[in-house]
PDB file of C-alpha atoms in Angstrom:
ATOM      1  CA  UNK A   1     -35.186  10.993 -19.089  1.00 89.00           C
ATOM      2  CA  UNK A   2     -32.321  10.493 -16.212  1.00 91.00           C
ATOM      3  CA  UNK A   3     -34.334   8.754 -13.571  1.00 96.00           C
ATOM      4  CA  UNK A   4     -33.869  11.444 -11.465  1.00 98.00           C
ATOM      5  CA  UNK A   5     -37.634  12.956 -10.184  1.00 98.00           C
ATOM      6  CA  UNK A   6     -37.966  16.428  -8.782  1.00 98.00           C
ATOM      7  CA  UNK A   7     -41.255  18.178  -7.650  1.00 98.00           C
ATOM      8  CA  UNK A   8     -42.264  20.956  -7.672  1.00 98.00           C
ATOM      9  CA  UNK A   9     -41.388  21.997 -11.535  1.00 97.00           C
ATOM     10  CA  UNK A  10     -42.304  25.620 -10.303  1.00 97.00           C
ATOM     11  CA  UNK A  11     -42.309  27.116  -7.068  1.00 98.00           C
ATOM     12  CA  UNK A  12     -43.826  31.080  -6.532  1.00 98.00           C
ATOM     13  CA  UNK A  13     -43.411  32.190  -3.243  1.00 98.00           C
ATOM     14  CA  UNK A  14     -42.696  35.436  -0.910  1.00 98.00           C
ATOM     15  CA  UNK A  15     -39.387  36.727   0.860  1.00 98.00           C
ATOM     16  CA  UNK A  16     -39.305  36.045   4.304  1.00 98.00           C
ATOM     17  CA  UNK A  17     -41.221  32.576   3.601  1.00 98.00           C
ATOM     18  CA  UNK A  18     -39.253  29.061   3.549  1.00 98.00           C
ATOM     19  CA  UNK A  19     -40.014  26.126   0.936  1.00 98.00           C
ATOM     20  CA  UNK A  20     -38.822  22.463   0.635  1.00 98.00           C
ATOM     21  CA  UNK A  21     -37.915  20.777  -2.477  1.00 98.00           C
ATOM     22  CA  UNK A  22     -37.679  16.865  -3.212  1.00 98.00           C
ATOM     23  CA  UNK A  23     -35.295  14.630  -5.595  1.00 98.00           C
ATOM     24  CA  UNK A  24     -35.488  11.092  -5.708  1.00 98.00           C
ATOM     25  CA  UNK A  25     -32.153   9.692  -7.313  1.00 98.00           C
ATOM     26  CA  UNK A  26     -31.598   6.913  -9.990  1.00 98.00           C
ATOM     27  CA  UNK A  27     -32.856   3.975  -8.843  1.00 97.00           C
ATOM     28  CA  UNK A  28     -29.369   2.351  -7.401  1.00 95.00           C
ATOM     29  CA  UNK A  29     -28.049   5.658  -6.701  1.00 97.00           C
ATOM     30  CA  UNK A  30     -26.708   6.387  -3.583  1.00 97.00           C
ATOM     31  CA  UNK A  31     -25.417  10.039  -3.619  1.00 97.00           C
ATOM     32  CA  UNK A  32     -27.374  13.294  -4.312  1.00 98.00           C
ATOM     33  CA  UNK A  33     -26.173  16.631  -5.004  1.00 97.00           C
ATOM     34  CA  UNK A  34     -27.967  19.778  -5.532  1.00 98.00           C
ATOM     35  CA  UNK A  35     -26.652  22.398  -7.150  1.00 98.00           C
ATOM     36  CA  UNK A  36     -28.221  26.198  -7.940  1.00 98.00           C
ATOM     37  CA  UNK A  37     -28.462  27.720 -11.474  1.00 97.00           C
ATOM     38  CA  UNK A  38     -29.212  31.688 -11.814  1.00 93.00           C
ATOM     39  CA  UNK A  39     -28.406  33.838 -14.649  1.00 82.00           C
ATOM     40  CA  UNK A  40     -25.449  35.478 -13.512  1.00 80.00           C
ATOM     41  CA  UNK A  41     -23.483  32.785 -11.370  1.00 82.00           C
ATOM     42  CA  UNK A  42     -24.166  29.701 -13.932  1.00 88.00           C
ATOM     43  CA  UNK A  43     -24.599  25.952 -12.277  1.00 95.00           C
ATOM     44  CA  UNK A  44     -23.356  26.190  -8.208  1.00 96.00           C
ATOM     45  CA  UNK A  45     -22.760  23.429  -6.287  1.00 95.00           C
ATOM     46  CA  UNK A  46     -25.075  23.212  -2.961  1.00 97.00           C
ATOM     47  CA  UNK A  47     -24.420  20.367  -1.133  1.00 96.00           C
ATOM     48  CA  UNK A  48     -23.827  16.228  -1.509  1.00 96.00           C
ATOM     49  CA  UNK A  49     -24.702  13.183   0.496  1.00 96.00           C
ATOM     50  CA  UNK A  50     -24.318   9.938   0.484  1.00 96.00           C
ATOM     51  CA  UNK A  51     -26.036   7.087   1.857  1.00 96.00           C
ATOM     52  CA  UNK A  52     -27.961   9.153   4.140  1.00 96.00           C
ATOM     53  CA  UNK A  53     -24.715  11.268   5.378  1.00 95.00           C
ATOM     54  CA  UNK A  54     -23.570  14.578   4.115  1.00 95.00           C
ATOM     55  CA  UNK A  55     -20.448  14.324   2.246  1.00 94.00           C
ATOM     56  CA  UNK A  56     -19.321  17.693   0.934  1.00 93.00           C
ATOM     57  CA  UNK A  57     -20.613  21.204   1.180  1.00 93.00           C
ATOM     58  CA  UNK A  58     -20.081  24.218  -0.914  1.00 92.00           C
ATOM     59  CA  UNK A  59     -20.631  27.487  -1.663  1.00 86.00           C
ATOM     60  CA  UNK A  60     -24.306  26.659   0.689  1.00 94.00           C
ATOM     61  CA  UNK A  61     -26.309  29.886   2.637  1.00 95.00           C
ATOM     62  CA  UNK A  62     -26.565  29.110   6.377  1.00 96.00           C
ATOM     63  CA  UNK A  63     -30.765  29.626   5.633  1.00 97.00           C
ATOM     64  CA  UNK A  64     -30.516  26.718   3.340  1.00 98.00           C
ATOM     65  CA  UNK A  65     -30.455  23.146   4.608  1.00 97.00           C
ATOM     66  CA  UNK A  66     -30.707  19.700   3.197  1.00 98.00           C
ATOM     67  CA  UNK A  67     -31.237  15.902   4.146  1.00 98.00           C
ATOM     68  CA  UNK A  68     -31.076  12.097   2.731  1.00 98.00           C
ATOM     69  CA  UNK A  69     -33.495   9.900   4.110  1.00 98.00           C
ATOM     70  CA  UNK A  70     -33.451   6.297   4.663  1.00 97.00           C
ATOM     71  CA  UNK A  71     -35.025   5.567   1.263  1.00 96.00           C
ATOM     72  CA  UNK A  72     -32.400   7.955  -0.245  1.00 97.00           C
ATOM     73  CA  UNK A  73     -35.029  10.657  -1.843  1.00 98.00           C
ATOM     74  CA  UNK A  74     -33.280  14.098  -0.577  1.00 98.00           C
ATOM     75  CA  UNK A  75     -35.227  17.249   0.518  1.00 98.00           C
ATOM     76  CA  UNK A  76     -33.461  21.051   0.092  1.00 98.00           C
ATOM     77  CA  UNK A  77     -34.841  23.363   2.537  1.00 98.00           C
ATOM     78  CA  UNK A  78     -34.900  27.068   1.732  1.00 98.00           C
ATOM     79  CA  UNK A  79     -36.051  29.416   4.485  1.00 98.00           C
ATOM     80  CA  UNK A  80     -35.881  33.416   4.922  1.00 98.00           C
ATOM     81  CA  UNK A  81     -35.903  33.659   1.531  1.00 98.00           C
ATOM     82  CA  UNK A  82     -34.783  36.678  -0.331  1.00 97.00           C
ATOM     83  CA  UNK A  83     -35.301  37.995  -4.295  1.00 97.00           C
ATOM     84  CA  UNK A  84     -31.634  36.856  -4.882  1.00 95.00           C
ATOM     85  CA  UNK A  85     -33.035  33.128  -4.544  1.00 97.00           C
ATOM     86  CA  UNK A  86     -34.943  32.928  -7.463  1.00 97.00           C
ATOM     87  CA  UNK A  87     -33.304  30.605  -9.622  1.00 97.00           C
ATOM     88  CA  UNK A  88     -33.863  26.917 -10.840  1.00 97.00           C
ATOM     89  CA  UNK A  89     -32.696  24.115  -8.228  1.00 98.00           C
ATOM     90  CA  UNK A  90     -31.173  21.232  -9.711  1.00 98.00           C
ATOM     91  CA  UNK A  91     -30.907  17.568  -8.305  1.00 98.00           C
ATOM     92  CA  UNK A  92     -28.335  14.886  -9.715  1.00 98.00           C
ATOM     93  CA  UNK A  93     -27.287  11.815  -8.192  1.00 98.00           C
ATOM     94  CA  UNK A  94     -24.694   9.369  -8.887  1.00 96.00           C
ATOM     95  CA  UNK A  95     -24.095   5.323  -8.200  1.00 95.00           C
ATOM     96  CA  UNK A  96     -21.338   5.769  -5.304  1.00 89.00           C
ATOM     97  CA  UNK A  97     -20.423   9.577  -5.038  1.00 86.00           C
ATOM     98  CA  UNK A  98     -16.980   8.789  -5.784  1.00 86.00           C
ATOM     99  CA  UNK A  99     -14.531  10.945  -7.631  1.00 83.00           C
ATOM    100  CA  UNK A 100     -15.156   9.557 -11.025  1.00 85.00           C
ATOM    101  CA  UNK A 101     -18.630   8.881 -10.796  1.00 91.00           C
ATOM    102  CA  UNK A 102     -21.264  10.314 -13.660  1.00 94.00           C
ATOM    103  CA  UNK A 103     -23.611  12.941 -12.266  1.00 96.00           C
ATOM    104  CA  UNK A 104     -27.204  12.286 -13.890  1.00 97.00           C
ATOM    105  CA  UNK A 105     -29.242  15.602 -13.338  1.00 98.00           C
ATOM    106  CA  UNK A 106     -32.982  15.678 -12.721  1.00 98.00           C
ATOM    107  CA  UNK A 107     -35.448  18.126 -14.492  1.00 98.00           C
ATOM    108  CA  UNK A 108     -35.096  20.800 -11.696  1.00 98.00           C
ATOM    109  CA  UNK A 109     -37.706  23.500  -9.501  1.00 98.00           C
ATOM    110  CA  UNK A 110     -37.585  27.314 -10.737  1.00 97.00           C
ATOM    111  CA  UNK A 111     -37.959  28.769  -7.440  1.00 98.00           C
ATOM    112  CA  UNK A 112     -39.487  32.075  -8.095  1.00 97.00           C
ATOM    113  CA  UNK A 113     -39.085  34.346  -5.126  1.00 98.00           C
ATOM    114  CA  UNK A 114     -41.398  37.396  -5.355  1.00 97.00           C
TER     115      UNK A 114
ATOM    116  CA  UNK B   1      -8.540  26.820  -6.789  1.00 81.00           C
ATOM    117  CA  UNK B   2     -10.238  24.697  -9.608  1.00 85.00           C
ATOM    118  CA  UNK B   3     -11.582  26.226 -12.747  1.00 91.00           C
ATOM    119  CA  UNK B   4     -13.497  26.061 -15.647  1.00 96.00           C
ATOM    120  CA  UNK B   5     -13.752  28.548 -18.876  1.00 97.00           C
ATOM    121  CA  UNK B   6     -15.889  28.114 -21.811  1.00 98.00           C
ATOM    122  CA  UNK B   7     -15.627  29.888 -25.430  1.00 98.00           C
ATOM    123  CA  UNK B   8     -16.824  30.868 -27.485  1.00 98.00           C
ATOM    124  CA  UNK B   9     -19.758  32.120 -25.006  1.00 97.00           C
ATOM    125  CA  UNK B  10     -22.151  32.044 -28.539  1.00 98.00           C
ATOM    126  CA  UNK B  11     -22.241  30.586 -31.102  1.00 98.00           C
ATOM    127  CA  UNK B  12     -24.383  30.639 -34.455  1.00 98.00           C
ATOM    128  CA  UNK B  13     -23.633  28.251 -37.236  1.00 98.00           C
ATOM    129  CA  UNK B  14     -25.304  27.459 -40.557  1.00 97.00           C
ATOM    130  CA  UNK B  15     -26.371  23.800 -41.071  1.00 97.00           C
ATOM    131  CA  UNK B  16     -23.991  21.677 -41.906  1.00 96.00           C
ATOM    132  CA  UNK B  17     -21.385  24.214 -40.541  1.00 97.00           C
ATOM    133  CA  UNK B  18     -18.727  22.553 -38.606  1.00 98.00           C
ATOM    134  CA  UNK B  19     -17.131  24.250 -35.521  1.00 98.00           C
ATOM    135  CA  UNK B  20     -15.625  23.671 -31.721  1.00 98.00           C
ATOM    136  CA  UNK B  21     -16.543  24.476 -28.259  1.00 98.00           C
ATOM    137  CA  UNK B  22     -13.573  25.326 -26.203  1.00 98.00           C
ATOM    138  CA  UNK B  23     -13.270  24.368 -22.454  1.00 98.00           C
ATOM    139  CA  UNK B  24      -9.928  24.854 -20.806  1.00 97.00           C
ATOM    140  CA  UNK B  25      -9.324  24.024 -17.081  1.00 94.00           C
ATOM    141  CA  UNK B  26      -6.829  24.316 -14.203  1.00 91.00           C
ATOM    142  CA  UNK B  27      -7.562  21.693 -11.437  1.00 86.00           C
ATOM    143  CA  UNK B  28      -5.291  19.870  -9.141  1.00 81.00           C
ATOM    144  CA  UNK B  29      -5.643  15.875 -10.641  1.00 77.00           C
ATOM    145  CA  UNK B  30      -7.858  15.381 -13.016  1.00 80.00           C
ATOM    146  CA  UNK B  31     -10.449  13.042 -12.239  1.00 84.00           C
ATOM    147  CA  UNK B  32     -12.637  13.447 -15.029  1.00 91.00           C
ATOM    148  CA  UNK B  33     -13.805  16.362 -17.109  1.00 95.00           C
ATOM    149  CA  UNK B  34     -17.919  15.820 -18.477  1.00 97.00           C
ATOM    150  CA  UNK B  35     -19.931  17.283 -21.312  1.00 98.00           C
ATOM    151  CA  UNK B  36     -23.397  18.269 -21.106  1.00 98.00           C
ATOM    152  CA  UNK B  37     -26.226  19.819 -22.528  1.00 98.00           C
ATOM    153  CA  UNK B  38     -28.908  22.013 -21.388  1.00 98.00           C
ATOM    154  CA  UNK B  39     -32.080  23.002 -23.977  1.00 97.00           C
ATOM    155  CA  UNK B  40     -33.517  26.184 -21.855  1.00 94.00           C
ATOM    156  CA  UNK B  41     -35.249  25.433 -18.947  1.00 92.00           C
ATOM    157  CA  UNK B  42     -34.482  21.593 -18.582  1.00 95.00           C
ATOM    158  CA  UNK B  43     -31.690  19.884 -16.401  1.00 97.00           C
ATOM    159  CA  UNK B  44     -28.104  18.963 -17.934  1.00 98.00           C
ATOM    160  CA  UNK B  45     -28.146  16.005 -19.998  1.00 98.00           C
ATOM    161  CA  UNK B  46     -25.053  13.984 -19.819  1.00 97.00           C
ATOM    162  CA  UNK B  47     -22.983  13.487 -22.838  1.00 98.00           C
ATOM    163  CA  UNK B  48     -19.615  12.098 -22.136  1.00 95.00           C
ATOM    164  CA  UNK B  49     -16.962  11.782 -19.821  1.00 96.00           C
ATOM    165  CA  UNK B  50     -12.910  11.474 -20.129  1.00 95.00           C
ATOM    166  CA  UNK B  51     -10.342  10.909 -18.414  1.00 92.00           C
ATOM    167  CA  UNK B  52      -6.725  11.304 -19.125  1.00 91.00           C
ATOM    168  CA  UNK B  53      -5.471  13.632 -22.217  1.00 93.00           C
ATOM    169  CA  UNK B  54      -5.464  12.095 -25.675  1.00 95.00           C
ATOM    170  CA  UNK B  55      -9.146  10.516 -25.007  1.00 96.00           C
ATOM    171  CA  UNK B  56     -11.970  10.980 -27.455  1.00 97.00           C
ATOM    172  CA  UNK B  57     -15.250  10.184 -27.369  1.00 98.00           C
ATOM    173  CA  UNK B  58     -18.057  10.393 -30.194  1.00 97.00           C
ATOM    174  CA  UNK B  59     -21.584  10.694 -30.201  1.00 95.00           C
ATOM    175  CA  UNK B  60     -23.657  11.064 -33.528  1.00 95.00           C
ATOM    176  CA  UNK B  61     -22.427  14.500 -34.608  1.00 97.00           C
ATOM    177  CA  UNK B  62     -20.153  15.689 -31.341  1.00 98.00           C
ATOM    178  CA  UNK B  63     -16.579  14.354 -30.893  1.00 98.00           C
ATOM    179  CA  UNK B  64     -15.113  15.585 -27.111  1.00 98.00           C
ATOM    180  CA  UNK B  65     -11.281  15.122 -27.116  1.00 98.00           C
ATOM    181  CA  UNK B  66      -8.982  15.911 -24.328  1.00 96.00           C
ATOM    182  CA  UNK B  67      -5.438  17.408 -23.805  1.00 93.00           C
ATOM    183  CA  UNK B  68      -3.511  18.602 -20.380  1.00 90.00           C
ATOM    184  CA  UNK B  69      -5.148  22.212 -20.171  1.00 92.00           C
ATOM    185  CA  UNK B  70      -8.323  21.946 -22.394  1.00 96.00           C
ATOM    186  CA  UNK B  71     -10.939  19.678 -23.953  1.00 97.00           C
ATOM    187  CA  UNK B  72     -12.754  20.263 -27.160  1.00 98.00           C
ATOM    188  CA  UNK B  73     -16.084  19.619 -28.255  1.00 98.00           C
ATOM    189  CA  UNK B  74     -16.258  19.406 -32.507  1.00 98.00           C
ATOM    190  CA  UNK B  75     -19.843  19.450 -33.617  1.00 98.00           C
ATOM    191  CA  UNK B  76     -19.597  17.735 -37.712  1.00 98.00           C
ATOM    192  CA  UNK B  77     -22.318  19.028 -40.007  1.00 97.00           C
ATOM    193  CA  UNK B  78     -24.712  20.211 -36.973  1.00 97.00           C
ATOM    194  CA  UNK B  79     -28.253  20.521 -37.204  1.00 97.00           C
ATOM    195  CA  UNK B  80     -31.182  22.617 -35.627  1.00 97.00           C
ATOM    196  CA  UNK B  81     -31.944  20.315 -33.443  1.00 97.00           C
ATOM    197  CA  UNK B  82     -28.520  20.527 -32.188  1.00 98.00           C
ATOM    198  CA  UNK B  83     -29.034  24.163 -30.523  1.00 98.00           C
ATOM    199  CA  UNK B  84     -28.834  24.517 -26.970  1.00 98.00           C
ATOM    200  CA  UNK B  85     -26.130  25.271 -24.618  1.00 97.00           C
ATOM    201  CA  UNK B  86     -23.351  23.046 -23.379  1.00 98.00           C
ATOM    202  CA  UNK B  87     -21.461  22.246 -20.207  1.00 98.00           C
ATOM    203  CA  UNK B  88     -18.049  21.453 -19.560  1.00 98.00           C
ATOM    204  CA  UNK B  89     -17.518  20.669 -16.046  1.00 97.00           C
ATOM    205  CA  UNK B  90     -14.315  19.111 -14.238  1.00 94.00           C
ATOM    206  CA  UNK B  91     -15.098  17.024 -10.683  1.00 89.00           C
ATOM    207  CA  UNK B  92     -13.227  18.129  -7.748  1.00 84.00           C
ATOM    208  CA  UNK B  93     -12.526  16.583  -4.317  1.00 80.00           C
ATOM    209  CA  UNK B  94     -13.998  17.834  -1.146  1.00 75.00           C
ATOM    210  CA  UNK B  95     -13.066  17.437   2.109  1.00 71.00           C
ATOM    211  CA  UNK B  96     -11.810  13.807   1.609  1.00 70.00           C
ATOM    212  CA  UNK B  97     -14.552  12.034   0.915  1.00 78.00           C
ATOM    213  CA  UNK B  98     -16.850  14.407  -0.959  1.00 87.00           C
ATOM    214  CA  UNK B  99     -17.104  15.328  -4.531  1.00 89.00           C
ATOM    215  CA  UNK B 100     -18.659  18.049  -6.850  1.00 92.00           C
ATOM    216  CA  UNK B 101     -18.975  19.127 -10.419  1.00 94.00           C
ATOM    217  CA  UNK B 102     -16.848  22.774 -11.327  1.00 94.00           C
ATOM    218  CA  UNK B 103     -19.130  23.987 -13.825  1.00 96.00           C
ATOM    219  CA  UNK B 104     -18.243  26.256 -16.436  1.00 96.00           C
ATOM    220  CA  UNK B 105     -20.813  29.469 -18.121  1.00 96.00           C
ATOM    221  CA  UNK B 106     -21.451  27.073 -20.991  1.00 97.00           C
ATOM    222  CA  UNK B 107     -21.916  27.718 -25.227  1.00 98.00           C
ATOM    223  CA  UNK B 108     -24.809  28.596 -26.577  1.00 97.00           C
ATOM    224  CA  UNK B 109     -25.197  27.471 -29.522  1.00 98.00           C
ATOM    225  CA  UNK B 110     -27.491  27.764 -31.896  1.00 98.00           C
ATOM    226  CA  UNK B 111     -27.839  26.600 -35.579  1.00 98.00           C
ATOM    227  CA  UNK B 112     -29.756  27.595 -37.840  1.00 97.00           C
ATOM    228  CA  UNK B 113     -31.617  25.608 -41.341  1.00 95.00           C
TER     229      UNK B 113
END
């Protein structure tokens, strides 16, 4: 077990509809990341923040968003969504998000987009 | 552009069959290259980390070592249990303050008794 908490385990939804999933970090941890995992494209990196701020984006659809709150559990918001979506959404979050830091991963949400 | 390649992309072993994982790498500064693995279906589990060529690391049955291009991961005398797929990934900068693991496709490995 990493610490690292993310609901839902499984997600079934439509296209067109829009879903929110939730990570809560390490306890200590300050930066998330999310990162996308389908069959074809391996492990993708989404999006990282830090303390509340975004920090770095990547390769990140303009329907997807994402936010920190104050007590540093992270939300990634998927809306419009399309067949191509389905895959599992991982978490991980790390003490300082610096360049050397050790990404812990959480158990992820297989989004299943129908 | 940073980048990660994994071989063999399977893998089937005997017990007790010894073998290595292959993950070579072109990024611009190393900052640290990680080992994971993922059992179907779960998140990565961390195994180790290293940082500057000549580095090794052991675990139980998995050694990681590290040169300038590639890093290995030697399984010794593996076991069932041992099957799943792992990770290399390298972290790269973004922007200036941001950060992000370069995954590879991973090894899947399995062994069988």
């Amino acid at each position: 077990d990493s610490g690292v908490t993310q609901t839902p385990k499984h997600l079934i939804t439509a296209t067109g509809q829009r879903v929110t999933l939730r990570c809560s970090p390490r306890s200590g941890d300050l930066s998330v990341y999310w990162y996308q995992q389908s069959l074809d494209q391996g492990l993708q990196f989404l999006i990282q923040y830090y303390n509340g701020e975004e920090r770095a984006k990547g390769n990140i659809l303009e329907r997807f968003s994402a936010q920190q709150f104050p007590d540093l559990h992270s939300e990634l918001n998927l809306s419009s969504l399309e067949l191509g979506d389905s895959a599992l959404y991982f978490c991980a979050s790390s003490a300082s998000g610096g360049i050397t830091d050790t990404q812990y991963f959480g158990p992820g949400t297989r989004l299943t987009v129908l | 552009e940073d980048q990660v390649t994994q071989s063999p992309e399977a893998l089937r072993l005997q017990e007790g069959e010894s073998s290595s994982l292959n993950c070579s790498y072109t990024v611009s500064g190393l900052r640290g290259l990680f080992w994971y693995r993922q059992d179907p279906g779960k998140g990565p589990e961390f195994l180790f980390t290293l940082y500057s060529a000549g580095e090794e690391k052991e675990k139980e049955r998995l050694k990681a070592t590290l040169t300038k291009k590639e890093s290995f991961l030697h399984i010794t005398a593996p076991k069932p249990e041992d099957s799943a797929t792992y990770l290399c990934a390298v972290q790269a900068s973004f922007n200036q303050a941001g950060t992000a693991l370069i995954f590879g496709k991973g090894t899947t490995l399995s062994v069988s008794s």
